[in-house]
Coordinates of C-alpha atoms in Angstrom, one line a residue:
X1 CA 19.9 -54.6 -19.0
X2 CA 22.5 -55.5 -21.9
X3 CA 25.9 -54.6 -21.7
X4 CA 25.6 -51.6 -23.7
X5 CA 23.2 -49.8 -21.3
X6 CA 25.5 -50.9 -18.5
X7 CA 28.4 -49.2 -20.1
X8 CA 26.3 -46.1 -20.3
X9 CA 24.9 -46.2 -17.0
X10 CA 28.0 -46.4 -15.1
X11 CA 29.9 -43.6 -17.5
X12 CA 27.1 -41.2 -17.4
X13 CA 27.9 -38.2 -14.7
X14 CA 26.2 -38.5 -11.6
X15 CA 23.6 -36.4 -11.0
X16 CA 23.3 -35.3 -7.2
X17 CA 20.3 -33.8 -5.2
X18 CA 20.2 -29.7 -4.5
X19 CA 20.3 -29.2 -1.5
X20 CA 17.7 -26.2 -1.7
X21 CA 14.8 -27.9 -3.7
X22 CA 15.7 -31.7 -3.3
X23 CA 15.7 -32.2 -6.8
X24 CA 17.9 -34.2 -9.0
X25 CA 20.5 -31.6 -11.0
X26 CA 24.4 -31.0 -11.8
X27 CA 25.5 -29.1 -8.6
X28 CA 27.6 -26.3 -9.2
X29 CA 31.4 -25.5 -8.3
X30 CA 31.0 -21.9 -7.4
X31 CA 28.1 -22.4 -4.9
X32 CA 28.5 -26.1 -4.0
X33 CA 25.8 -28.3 -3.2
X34 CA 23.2 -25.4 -4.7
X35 CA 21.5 -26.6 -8.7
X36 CA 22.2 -23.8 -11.1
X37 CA 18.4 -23.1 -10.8
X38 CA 18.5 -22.1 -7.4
X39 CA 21.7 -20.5 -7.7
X40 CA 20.1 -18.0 -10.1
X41 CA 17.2 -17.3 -7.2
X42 CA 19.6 -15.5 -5.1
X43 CA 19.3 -12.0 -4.6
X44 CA 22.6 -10.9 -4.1
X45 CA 23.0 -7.0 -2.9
X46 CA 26.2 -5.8 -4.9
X47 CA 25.6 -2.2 -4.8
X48 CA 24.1 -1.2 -1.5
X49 CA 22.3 2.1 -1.0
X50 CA 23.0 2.8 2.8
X51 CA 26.5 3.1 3.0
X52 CA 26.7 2.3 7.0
X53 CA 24.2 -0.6 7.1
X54 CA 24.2 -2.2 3.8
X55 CA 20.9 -1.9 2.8
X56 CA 19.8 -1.8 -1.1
X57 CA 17.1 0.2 -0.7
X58 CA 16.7 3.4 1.3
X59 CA 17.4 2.8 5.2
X60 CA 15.1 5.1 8.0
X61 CA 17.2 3.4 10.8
X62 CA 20.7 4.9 10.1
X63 CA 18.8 8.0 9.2
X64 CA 18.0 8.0 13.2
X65 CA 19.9 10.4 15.4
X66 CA 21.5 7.5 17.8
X67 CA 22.6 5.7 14.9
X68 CA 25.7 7.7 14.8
X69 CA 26.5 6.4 18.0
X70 CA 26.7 2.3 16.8
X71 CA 29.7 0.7 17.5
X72 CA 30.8 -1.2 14.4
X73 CA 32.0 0.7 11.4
X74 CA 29.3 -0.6 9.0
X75 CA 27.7 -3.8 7.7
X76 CA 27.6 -5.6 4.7
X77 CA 25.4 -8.3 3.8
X78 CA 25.7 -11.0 1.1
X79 CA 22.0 -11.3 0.2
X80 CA 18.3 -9.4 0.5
X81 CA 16.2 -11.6 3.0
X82 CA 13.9 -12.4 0.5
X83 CA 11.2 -15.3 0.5
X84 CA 13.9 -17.7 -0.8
X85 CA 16.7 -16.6 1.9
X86 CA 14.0 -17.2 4.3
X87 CA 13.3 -20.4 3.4
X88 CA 16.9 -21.2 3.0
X89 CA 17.8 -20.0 6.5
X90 CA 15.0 -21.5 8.1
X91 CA 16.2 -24.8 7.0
X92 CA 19.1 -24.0 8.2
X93 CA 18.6 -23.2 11.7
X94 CA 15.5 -25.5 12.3
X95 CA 15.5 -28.0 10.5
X96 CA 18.8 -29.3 10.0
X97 CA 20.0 -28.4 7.2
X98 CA 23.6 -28.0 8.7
X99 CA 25.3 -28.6 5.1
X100 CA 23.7 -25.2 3.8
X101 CA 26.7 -23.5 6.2
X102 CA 29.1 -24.3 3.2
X103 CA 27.3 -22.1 0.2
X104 CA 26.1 -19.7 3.1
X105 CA 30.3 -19.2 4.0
X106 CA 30.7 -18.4 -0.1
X107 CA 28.2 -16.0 0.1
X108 CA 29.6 -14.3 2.8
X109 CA 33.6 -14.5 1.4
X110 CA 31.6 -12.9 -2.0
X111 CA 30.3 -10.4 0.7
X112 CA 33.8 -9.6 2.7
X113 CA 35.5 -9.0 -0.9
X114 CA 33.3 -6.1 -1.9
X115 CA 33.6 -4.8 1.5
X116 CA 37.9 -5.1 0.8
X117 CA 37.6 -3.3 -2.4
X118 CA 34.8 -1.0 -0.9
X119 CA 37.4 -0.1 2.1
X120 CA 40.6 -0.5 0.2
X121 CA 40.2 3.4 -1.1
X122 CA 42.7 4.6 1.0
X123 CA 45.0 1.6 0.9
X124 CA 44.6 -1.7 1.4
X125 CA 42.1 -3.4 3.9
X126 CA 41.2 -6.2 5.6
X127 CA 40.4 -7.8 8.4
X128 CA 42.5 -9.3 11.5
X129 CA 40.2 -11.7 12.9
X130 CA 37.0 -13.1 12.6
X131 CA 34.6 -14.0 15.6
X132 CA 30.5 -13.8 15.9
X133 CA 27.3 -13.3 17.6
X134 CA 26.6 -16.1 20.4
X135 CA 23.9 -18.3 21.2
X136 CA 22.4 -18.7 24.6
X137 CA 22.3 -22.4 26.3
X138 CA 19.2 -22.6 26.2
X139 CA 19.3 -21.8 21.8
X140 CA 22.9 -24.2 21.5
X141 CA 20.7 -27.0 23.4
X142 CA 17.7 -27.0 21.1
X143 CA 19.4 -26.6 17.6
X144 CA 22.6 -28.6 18.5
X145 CA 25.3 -25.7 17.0
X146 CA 25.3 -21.8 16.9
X147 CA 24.1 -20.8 12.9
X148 CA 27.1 -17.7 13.2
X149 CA 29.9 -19.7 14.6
X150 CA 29.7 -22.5 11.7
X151 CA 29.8 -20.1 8.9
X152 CA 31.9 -17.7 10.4
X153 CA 34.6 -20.4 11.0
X154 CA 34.4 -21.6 7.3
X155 CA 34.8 -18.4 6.0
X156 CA 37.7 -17.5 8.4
X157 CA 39.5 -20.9 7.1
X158 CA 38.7 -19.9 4.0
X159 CA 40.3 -16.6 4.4
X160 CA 43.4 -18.0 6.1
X161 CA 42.3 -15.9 9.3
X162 CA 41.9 -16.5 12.5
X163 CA 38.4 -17.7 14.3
X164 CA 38.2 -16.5 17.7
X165 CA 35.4 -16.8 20.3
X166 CA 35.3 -13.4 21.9
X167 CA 31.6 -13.1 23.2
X168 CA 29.3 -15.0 25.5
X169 CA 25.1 -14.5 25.3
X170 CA 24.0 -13.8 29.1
X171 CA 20.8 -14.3 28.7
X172 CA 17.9 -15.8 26.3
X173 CA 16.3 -13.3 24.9
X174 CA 14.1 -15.3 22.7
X175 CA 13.2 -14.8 18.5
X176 CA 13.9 -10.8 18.4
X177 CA 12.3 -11.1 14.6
X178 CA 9.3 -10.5 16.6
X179 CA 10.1 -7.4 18.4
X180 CA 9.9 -3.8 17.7
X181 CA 13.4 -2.1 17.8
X182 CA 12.2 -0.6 21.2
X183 CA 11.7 -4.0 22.8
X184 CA 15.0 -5.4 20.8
X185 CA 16.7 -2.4 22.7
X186 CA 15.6 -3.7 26.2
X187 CA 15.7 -7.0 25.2
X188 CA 19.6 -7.0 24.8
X189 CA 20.0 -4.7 27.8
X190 CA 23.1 -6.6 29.3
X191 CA 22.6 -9.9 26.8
X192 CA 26.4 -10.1 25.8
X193 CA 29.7 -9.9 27.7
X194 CA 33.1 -10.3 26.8
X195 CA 34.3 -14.5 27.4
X196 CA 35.8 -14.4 31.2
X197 CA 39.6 -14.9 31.4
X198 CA 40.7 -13.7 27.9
X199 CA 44.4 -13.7 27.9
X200 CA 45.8 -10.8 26.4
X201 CA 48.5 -13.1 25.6
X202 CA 46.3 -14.2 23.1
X203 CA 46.9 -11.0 21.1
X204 CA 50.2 -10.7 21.3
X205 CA 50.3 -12.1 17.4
X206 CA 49.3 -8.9 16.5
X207 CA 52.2 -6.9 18.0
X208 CA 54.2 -8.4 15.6
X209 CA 51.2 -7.7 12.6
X210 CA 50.8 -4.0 13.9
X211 CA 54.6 -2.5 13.9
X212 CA 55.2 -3.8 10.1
X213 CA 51.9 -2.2 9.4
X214 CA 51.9 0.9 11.1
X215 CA 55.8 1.3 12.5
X216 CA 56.5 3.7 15.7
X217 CA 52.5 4.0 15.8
X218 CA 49.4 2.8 17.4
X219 CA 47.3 0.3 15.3
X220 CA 43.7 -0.9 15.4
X221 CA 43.2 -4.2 15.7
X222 CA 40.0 -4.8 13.2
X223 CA 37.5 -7.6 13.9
X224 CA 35.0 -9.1 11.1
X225 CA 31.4 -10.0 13.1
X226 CA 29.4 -12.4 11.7
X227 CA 25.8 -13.0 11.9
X228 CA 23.5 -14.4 9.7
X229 CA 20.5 -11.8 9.6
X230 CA 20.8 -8.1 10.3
X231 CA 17.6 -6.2 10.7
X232 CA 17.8 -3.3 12.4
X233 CA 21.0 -3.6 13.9
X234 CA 20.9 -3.8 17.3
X235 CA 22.6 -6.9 17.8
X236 CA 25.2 -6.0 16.1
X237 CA 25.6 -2.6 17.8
X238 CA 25.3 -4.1 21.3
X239 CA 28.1 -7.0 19.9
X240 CA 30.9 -4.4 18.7
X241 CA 30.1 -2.1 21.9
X242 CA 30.8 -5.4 23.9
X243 CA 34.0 -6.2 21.6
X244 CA 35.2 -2.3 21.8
X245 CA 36.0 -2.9 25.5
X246 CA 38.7 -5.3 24.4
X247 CA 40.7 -2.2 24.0
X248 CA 41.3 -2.4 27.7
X249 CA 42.7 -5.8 27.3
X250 CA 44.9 -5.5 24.9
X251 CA 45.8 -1.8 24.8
X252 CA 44.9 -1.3 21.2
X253 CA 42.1 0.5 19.3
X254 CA 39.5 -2.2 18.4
X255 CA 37.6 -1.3 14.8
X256 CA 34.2 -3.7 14.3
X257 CA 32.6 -4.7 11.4
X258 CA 29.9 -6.4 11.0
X259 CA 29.2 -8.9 8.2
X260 CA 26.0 -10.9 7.8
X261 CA 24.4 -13.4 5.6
X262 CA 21.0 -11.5 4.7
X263 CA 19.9 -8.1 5.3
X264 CA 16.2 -7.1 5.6

């Protein structure tokens, strides 16, 4: 190689792999680690139909009686589970893909400010802590990290909040992908529990929040979940009625809202 075509080797920009197709491209700064091809596959969900669960198209489930009844305010997801998310997420779970957890954590933050605007009608909104949907042992053992947790703590670093590990999984309830919402129902019967030995201390930070806020008054202490797929919303209904019973903890109303990476 003359010196020429050295020169112009070492100055020209360095082209990384995607982390989605493996192929050779100028990664982009929005979505990091993502080509601008694959970027432009994602099906992003900016104007939901269902205004409780997020969905874009119409939603049966929230049209059920006992929906009324669900614990968390509503959901918003970032994406539509598509073929592509599904592929994405797979990866991502089983088969290592770990790194996707930082464009998954953008996608989300893109998510948590519509929901901000969204709630923000009656004055401004947001969040006061972030926390998310356990793993059992048995699921931490086999893939090494819980999926939630790691983009839940990204995003909460990203939005200067706190990350706080509220919940713990009781049992394995195995893939619930698989289940009808009847067996998802009796599957979670008793799954989740509150962490043993919170210290209400712990909360005392948002005494301090609460009285600038809301002076003389009572205030709600309002916590982000995070998951990465919702489908009919049973986890996240038995999660928030698990995380409502904080209010006995720290003598506050607790407000839930769930925010996941995909909706089906």
């Amino acid at each position: 190689m003359n010196i020429g075509a050295l020169l112009r080797t070492l100055l020209m920009p360095t082209r990384e792999h995607c982390l989605a197709c493996g192929r050779p491209a100028k990664l982009g700064i929005v979505l990091p680690l993502l080509c601008e091809r694959c970027a432009d596959r994602i099906p992003w969900i900016v104007e939901p139909r269902c205004l409780i669960c997020g969905r874009a198209q119409g939603c049966p489930d929230c049209r059920r009686p006992e929906a009324g009844a669900r614990a968390f305010s509503i959901n918003r997801s970032a994406v539509l589970y598509d073929a592509t998310m599904r592929e994405w997420i797979s990866a991502y779970k089983y088969g290592g893909a770990e790194r996707f957890a930082e464009p998954f954590s953008i996608m989300l933050e893109q998510a948590y400010r519509r929901m901000c605007r969204e709630l923000s009608a009656a004055g401004a909104w947001q969040a006061d802590l972030v926390t998310w949907v356990p793993v059992s042992a048995e699921r931490l053992e086999e893939r090494g990290f819980n999926q939630a947790e790691l983009v839940a703590r990204r995003l909460a670093k990203r939005l200067k909040l706190p990350a706080c590990d509220l919940l713990t999984r009781n049992v394995h309830t195995g893939k619930q992908s698989f289940k009808s919402r009847a067996e998802r129902l009796r599957n979670l019967d008793d799954a989740f529990s509150l962490l043993p030995n919170l210290d209400p201390g712990d909360f005392k930070q948002w005494e301090a929040i609460g009285s600038v806020k809301h002076p003389g008054g009572s205030f709600p202490i309002k916590v982000l979940l995070v998951d990465d797929i919702y489908t009919t919303g049973t986890t996240a209904a038995v999660c928030a009625s698990v995380l409502k019973s904080l209010e006995s903890v720290i003598d506050r109303p607790v407000l839930v809202y769930s925010l996941t990476l995909a909706r089906s």
